[in-house]
GROMACS .gro file of C-alpha atoms in nm:
model
  318
    1MET     CA    1  14.122   8.800  -2.117
    2SER     CA    2  14.188   8.526  -2.368
    3THR     CA    3  14.139   8.158  -2.206
    4PRO     CA    4  14.521   7.983  -2.162
    5LEU     CA    5  14.609   7.714  -2.407
    6ILE     CA    6  14.738   7.421  -2.244
    7GLY     CA    7  14.935   7.149  -2.441
    8HIS     CA    8  14.888   7.099  -2.855
    9ASN     CA    9  15.278   7.226  -2.879
   10ARG     CA   10  15.281   6.987  -3.203
   11GLN     CA   11  15.014   7.162  -3.344
   12ILE     CA   12  15.131   7.506  -3.265
   13THR     CA   13  15.472   7.417  -3.427
   14TYR     CA   14  15.322   7.319  -3.748
   15ILE     CA   15  15.119   7.602  -3.792
   16ASN     CA   16  15.391   7.848  -3.690
   17LYS     CA   17  15.622   7.680  -3.938
   18SER     CA   18  15.343   7.704  -4.205
   19ARG     CA   19  15.289   8.069  -4.128
   20SER     CA   20  15.672   8.148  -4.101
   21ARG     CA   21  15.735   8.028  -4.464
   22GLY     CA   22  15.430   8.193  -4.599
   23ARG     CA   23  15.255   7.863  -4.673
   24LEU     CA   24  14.924   7.886  -4.465
   25PRO     CA   25  14.653   7.694  -4.599
   26HIS     CA   26  14.336   7.891  -4.731
   27ALA     CA   27  14.142   7.641  -4.472
   28TYR     CA   28  14.218   7.432  -4.138
   29LEU     CA   29  14.000   7.190  -3.989
   30PHE     CA   30  14.065   7.151  -3.641
   31HIS     CA   31  13.909   6.829  -3.514
   32GLY     CA   32  13.900   6.622  -3.185
   33LEU     CA   33  13.694   6.589  -2.872
   34GLU     CA   34  13.484   6.895  -2.702
   35HIS     CA   35  13.670   7.077  -2.467
   36LEU     CA   36  14.043   7.027  -2.588
   37GLY     CA   37  14.103   7.371  -2.706
   38LYS     CA   38  14.027   7.389  -3.051
   39LEU     CA   39  13.832   7.698  -3.036
   40THR     CA   40  14.103   7.848  -2.820
   41LEU     CA   41  14.382   7.762  -3.071
   42ALA     CA   42  14.172   7.913  -3.359
   43THR     CA   43  14.098   8.218  -3.145
   44MET     CA   44  14.470   8.273  -3.095
   45LEU     CA   45  14.570   8.212  -3.447
   46ALA     CA   46  14.322   8.485  -3.549
   47GLN     CA   47  14.469   8.713  -3.276
   48SER     CA   48  14.816   8.676  -3.390
   49PHE     CA   49  14.716   8.846  -3.720
   50PHE     CA   50  14.625   9.148  -3.544
   51CYS     CA   51  14.779   9.160  -3.175
   52LEU     CA   52  14.942   9.485  -3.103
   53ARG     CA   53  15.207   9.278  -2.914
   54ALA     CA   54  15.244   8.978  -3.081
   55THR     CA   55  15.569   8.850  -3.279
   56LYS     CA   56  15.384   8.711  -3.584
   57THR     CA   57  15.572   8.395  -3.582
   58ASP     CA   58  15.451   8.236  -3.278
   59ILE     CA   59  15.074   8.217  -3.205
   60ARG     CA   60  15.148   8.185  -2.812
   61SER     CA   61  15.306   8.529  -2.853
   62VAL     CA   62  14.948   8.707  -2.859
   63CYS     CA   63  14.878   8.908  -2.550
   64GLY     CA   64  14.505   8.861  -2.533
   65THR     CA   65  14.426   9.195  -2.363
   66CYS     CA   66  14.521   9.454  -2.643
   67ILE     CA   67  14.236   9.591  -2.840
   68ALA     CA   68  14.272   9.363  -3.121
   69CYS     CA   69  14.280   9.054  -2.916
   70ALA     CA   70  13.988   9.179  -2.691
   71ALA     CA   71  13.773   9.244  -3.007
   72ILE     CA   72  13.842   8.912  -3.121
   73THR     CA   73  13.788   8.736  -2.794
   74GLY     CA   74  13.432   8.929  -2.776
   75ARG     CA   75  13.355   8.815  -3.146
   76THR     CA   76  13.317   9.182  -3.245
   77HIS     CA   77  13.658   9.256  -3.462
   78PRO     CA   78  13.569   9.399  -3.810
   79HIS     CA   79  13.816   9.144  -3.993
   80VAL     CA   80  13.754   8.821  -3.817
   81ILE     CA   81  13.405   8.648  -3.857
   82PHE     CA   82  13.275   8.399  -3.608
   83LEU     CA   83  12.985   8.150  -3.692
   84ASP     CA   84  12.817   7.872  -3.525
   85THR     CA   85  12.466   7.771  -3.416
   86HIS     CA   86  12.469   8.079  -3.178
   87HIS     CA   87  12.643   8.349  -3.382
   88THR     CA   88  12.497   8.454  -3.677
   89LEU     CA   89  12.575   8.703  -3.965
   90ILE     CA   90  12.231   8.761  -4.145
   91SER     CA   91  11.979   8.490  -4.014
   92LYS     CA   92  11.699   8.596  -3.812
   93LYS     CA   93  11.606   8.271  -3.634
   94GLU     CA   94  11.642   8.328  -3.252
   95THR     CA   95  11.737   7.943  -3.218
   96ARG     CA   96  11.904   7.730  -3.470
   97LYS     CA   97  12.009   7.383  -3.459
   98VAL     CA   98  12.191   7.412  -3.832
   99ILE     CA   99  12.424   7.696  -3.970
  100PRO     CA  100  12.192   7.796  -4.248
  101ILE     CA  101  12.283   7.876  -4.642
  102GLU     CA  102  12.219   8.256  -4.546
  103ASP     CA  103  12.479   8.274  -4.319
  104ILE     CA  104  12.759   8.097  -4.560
  105ARG     CA  105  12.620   8.323  -4.863
  106GLU     CA  106  12.690   8.609  -4.641
  107LEU     CA  107  13.034   8.488  -4.588
  108LYS     CA  108  13.097   8.430  -4.934
  109ARG     CA  109  12.990   8.799  -5.021
  110ILE     CA  110  13.234   8.917  -4.768
  111PHE     CA  111  13.531   8.741  -4.887
  112SER     CA  112  13.461   8.817  -5.233
  113LEU     CA  113  13.550   9.181  -5.180
  114SER     CA  114  13.878   9.287  -5.236
  115PRO     CA  115  14.092   9.303  -4.905
  116ALA     CA  116  14.177   9.678  -4.795
  117GLY     CA  117  14.574   9.689  -4.834
  118ASP     CA  118  14.742   9.381  -4.653
  119VAL     CA  119  14.487   9.331  -4.397
  120TRP     CA  120  14.384   8.962  -4.376
  121ARG     CA  121  14.005   8.807  -4.355
  122LEU     CA  122  13.959   8.538  -4.137
  123ALA     CA  123  13.670   8.328  -4.053
  124ILE     CA  124  13.592   8.092  -3.750
  125ILE     CA  125  13.315   7.836  -3.812
  126ASN     CA  126  13.265   7.644  -3.502
  127GLU     CA  127  13.005   7.364  -3.514
  128ALA     CA  128  13.119   7.299  -3.892
  129ASP     CA  129  12.969   6.995  -3.879
  130LYS     CA  130  12.630   7.155  -3.819
  131MET     CA  131  12.642   7.313  -4.120
  132SER     CA  132  12.294   7.236  -4.319
  133GLU     CA  133  12.325   7.057  -4.656
  134GLU     CA  134  12.282   7.360  -4.866
  135ALA     CA  135  12.527   7.552  -4.652
  136ALA     CA  136  12.767   7.267  -4.682
  137ALA     CA  137  12.733   7.285  -5.082
  138ALA     CA  138  12.770   7.688  -5.074
  139PHE     CA  139  13.072   7.656  -4.837
  140LEU     CA  140  13.241   7.437  -5.097
  141LYS     CA  141  13.209   7.690  -5.373
  142LEU     CA  142  13.387   7.941  -5.128
  143LEU     CA  143  13.666   7.679  -5.061
  144GLU     CA  144  13.717   7.643  -5.437
  145GLU     CA  145  13.756   8.027  -5.487
  146PRO     CA  146  13.864   8.137  -5.131
  147GLY     CA  147  14.003   8.470  -5.251
  148PRO     CA  148  14.334   8.655  -5.143
  149GLN     CA  149  14.472   8.669  -4.783
  150THR     CA  150  14.172   8.484  -4.620
  151LEU     CA  151  14.201   8.217  -4.394
  152ILE     CA  152  13.919   7.983  -4.266
  153MET     CA  153  13.908   7.791  -3.953
  154LEU     CA  154  13.664   7.496  -3.914
  155ILE     CA  155  13.597   7.340  -3.590
  156ALA     CA  156  13.435   6.991  -3.553
  157PRO     CA  157  13.431   6.703  -3.305
  158SER     CA  158  13.538   6.471  -3.574
  159ARG     CA  159  13.656   6.456  -3.934
  160ASP     CA  160  13.424   6.189  -4.024
  161LEU     CA  161  13.166   6.470  -3.986
  162VAL     CA  162  13.270   6.682  -4.239
  163LEU     CA  163  13.169   6.640  -4.612
  164PRO     CA  164  13.457   6.434  -4.803
  165THR     CA  165  13.440   6.742  -5.083
  166ILE     CA  166  13.536   6.977  -4.799
  167LEU     CA  167  13.762   6.756  -4.605
  168SER     CA  168  13.980   6.712  -4.926
  169ARG     CA  169  14.000   7.107  -4.976
  170VAL     CA  170  14.123   7.154  -4.596
  171GLN     CA  171  14.404   7.096  -4.419
  172ALA     CA  172  14.313   6.863  -4.111
  173VAL     CA  173  14.485   6.923  -3.802
  174GLY     CA  174  14.360   6.666  -3.537
  175PHE     CA  175  14.382   6.761  -3.116
  176PHE     CA  176  14.383   6.499  -2.871
  177PRO     CA  177  14.370   6.479  -2.488
  178VAL     CA  178  14.652   6.662  -2.328
  179PRO     CA  179  14.914   6.457  -2.137
  180GLU     CA  180  14.915   6.460  -1.737
  181SER     CA  181  15.265   6.628  -1.713
  182SER     CA  182  15.096   6.974  -1.902
  183LEU     CA  183  14.809   6.990  -1.686
  184ARG     CA  184  15.039   6.894  -1.373
  185ALA     CA  185  15.265   7.163  -1.466
  186TYR     CA  186  14.997   7.437  -1.507
  187MET     CA  187  14.857   7.352  -1.151
  188GLN     CA  188  15.212   7.378  -0.990
  189THR     CA  189  15.253   7.702  -1.158
  190ASN     CA  190  14.915   7.812  -1.006
  191ASN     CA  191  14.979   7.671  -0.698
  192ILE     CA  192  14.700   7.436  -0.696
  193PRO     CA  193  14.709   7.214  -0.355
  194ALA     CA  194  14.908   6.888  -0.427
  195LYS     CA  195  14.624   6.689  -0.245
  196GLU     CA  196  14.376   6.848  -0.515
  197GLN     CA  197  14.616   6.743  -0.817
  198ASP     CA  198  14.522   6.369  -0.850
  199LYS     CA  199  14.143   6.458  -0.810
  200LEU     CA  200  14.154   6.722  -1.085
  201LEU     CA  201  14.373   6.518  -1.334
  202ALA     CA  202  14.119   6.233  -1.299
  203LEU     CA  203  13.782   6.417  -1.358
  204ALA     CA  204  13.951   6.633  -1.644
  205ALA     CA  205  14.040   6.298  -1.854
  206GLY     CA  206  14.268   6.516  -2.051
  207LEU     CA  207  14.048   6.778  -2.158
  208PRO     CA  208  14.161   7.152  -2.093
  209GLY     CA  209  13.857   7.292  -2.102
  210ILE     CA  210  13.725   7.074  -1.830
  211PHE     CA  211  14.045   7.092  -1.642
  212MET     CA  212  14.021   7.485  -1.634
  213ARG     CA  213  13.668   7.483  -1.527
  214LEU     CA  214  13.763   7.232  -1.240
  215CYS     CA  215  14.060   7.444  -1.128
  216ASN     CA  216  13.862   7.770  -1.120
  217ASN     CA  217  13.500   7.652  -0.955
  218ALA     CA  218  13.507   7.458  -0.650
  219LYS     CA  219  13.118   7.377  -0.664
  220TYR     CA  220  13.154   7.253  -1.025
  221ALA     CA  221  13.468   7.031  -0.912
  222GLN     CA  222  13.246   6.891  -0.615
  223GLU     CA  223  12.949   6.838  -0.870
  224GLU     CA  224  13.190   6.641  -1.110
  225GLN     CA  225  13.319   6.444  -0.870
  226ALA     CA  226  12.990   6.341  -0.714
  227PHE     CA  227  12.867   6.229  -1.080
  228ALA     CA  228  13.189   6.036  -1.147
  229ASP     CA  229  13.138   5.870  -0.801
  230GLU     CA  230  12.792   5.758  -0.867
  231ILE     CA  231  12.896   5.627  -1.233
  232GLU     CA  232  13.177   5.435  -1.066
  233GLN     CA  233  12.969   5.281  -0.789
  234VAL     CA  234  12.696   5.140  -1.058
  235ILE     CA  235  12.962   5.017  -1.262
  236GLN     CA  236  13.198   4.877  -0.997
  237GLY     CA  237  12.893   4.730  -0.804
  238ARG     CA  238  12.758   4.608  -1.131
  239ASP     CA  239  12.417   4.765  -0.997
  240ILE     CA  240  12.238   4.719  -1.326
  241LEU     CA  241  11.885   4.858  -1.200
  242ASN     CA  242  12.083   5.197  -1.087
  243ALA     CA  243  12.271   5.195  -1.406
  244LEU     CA  244  11.932   5.165  -1.603
  245ARG     CA  245  11.817   5.458  -1.403
  246LEU     CA  246  12.123   5.699  -1.455
  247SER     CA  247  12.067   5.603  -1.840
  248GLU     CA  248  11.726   5.709  -1.845
  249THR     CA  249  11.835   6.061  -1.662
  250ILE     CA  250  12.152   6.124  -1.878
  251ALA     CA  251  12.034   5.990  -2.246
  252PRO     CA  252  11.812   6.319  -2.311
  253ASP     CA  253  12.090   6.553  -2.240
  254SER     CA  254  12.383   6.542  -2.505
  255VAL     CA  255  12.618   6.717  -2.247
  256LEU     CA  256  12.544   6.466  -2.006
  257ARG     CA  257  12.580   6.176  -2.243
  258GLU     CA  258  12.908   6.291  -2.332
  259LYS     CA  259  13.029   6.354  -1.972
  260ALA     CA  260  12.909   6.015  -1.877
  261VAL     CA  261  13.081   5.810  -2.170
  262GLY     CA  262  13.413   6.013  -2.075
  263ARG     CA  263  13.390   5.907  -1.720
  264ILE     CA  264  13.286   5.530  -1.814
  265ILE     CA  265  13.584   5.511  -2.071
  266SER     CA  266  13.859   5.691  -1.810
  267LEU     CA  267  13.707   5.436  -1.540
  268LEU     CA  268  13.771   5.135  -1.793
  269ARG     CA  269  14.114   5.282  -1.901
  270GLY     CA  270  14.217   5.259  -1.506
  271GLN     CA  271  14.106   4.906  -1.497
  272LEU     CA  272  14.305   4.830  -1.785
  273ILE     CA  273  14.603   4.970  -1.648
  274THR     CA  274  14.567   4.803  -1.322
  275GLY     CA  275  14.485   4.459  -1.507
  276LEU     CA  276  14.130   4.415  -1.305
  277ASP     CA  277  13.864   4.179  -1.422
  278ILE     CA  278  13.932   4.076  -1.776
  279SER     CA  279  14.197   4.045  -1.993
  280SER     CA  280  14.394   4.354  -2.186
  281ASP     CA  281  14.252   4.267  -2.514
  282ARG     CA  282  13.877   4.226  -2.410
  283MET     CA  283  13.912   4.558  -2.220
  284ILE     CA  284  14.049   4.739  -2.532
  285LYS     CA  285  13.754   4.582  -2.742
  286LYS     CA  286  13.511   4.695  -2.471
  287ILE     CA  287  13.659   5.038  -2.478
  288LYS     CA  288  13.626   5.061  -2.859
  289TYR     CA  289  13.285   4.931  -2.868
  290ILE     CA  290  13.161   5.181  -2.612
  291ASP     CA  291  13.354   5.456  -2.817
  292ARG     CA  292  13.180   5.353  -3.119
  293ILE     CA  293  12.830   5.338  -2.972
  294ALA     CA  294  12.892   5.702  -2.830
  295MET     CA  295  12.991   5.828  -3.181
  296LEU     CA  296  12.671   5.689  -3.343
  297LEU     CA  297  12.477   5.864  -3.070
  298GLU     CA  298  12.638   6.223  -3.179
  299THR     CA  299  12.627   6.133  -3.528
  300THR     CA  300  12.327   5.941  -3.602
  301ASN     CA  301  11.945   5.957  -3.505
  302ALA     CA  302  12.037   5.613  -3.301
  303ASN     CA  303  11.772   5.619  -2.992
  304PRO     CA  304  11.975   5.762  -2.686
  305ARG     CA  305  11.806   5.587  -2.406
  306LEU     CA  306  11.880   5.240  -2.581
  307GLY     CA  307  12.254   5.386  -2.677
  308MET     CA  308  12.336   5.460  -2.310
  309ASP     CA  309  12.166   5.148  -2.173
  310VAL     CA  310  12.387   4.930  -2.424
  311ILE     CA  311  12.678   5.148  -2.289
  312PHE     CA  312  12.621   5.095  -1.913
  313LEU     CA  313  12.553   4.725  -1.987
  314GLU     CA  314  12.846   4.684  -2.188
  315SER     CA  315  13.082   4.866  -1.932
  316MET     CA  316  12.968   4.585  -1.650
  317LYS     CA  317  13.054   4.292  -1.845
  318ILE     CA  318  13.303   4.073  -1.722
   0.00000   0.00000   0.00000
């Protein structure tokens, strides 16, 4: 069954209107933080073309359970290509850090064939920012001549990570943290105890992917709470020694880095709202600076340990 999509009504309405008017672009770029639902929406949009029960005018109408929807979710549908560093077309490498040119060339070959009847051909390229230079150049040529009845959905954490020449040929759709009201509505509908709701909202930080896992996995929620508590203790206590120890543990792991930065920024935003420690202007500058360092860690070869040290130390400044 498909993962439920929480929030993003504006993005859905925009795409629905484009489709109902027959004005779908040949390529979208869904960009935003991890765990926001970009891949979920891309999957639902693909399902809306083939779902046996969908209205064809509303992405949310897909059933998620019919043969076509299940095949798309399982990455086995013949007319929906899914590609990232883990899913390949013809590349034989067991582990890949990039999407290689061989797979983009194969995608071009498939899309060069005439579609059968009125069948659409779709491609979801997750981790689009990880295309090799050669693959990105080949993909640009595909965008210049996409062929009829084709739709490509690129997914990346930031539009800044996509080549400007590619960005100029796609319709960019930004994704942002989901309001607490949408997450709380889901919890109320699914009978999440009221005493748990505030805790889950704080841990999720507006990220539906994290939120769903927290709601459905008590052990994961406990681990996330312990991690958040540890970060809060070192920052609130301005415990430099333990902050540097945490930094050493977190720095080598990109997933932990992302999680830690999210917790730190969430904590600082809470301080901004309550007006603790420093002025609002200084707190806003602090948050922006930490966010910029985090982006550099994800997009450049900056030293992860040094970057996390700076983030922790900056977060503890008065």
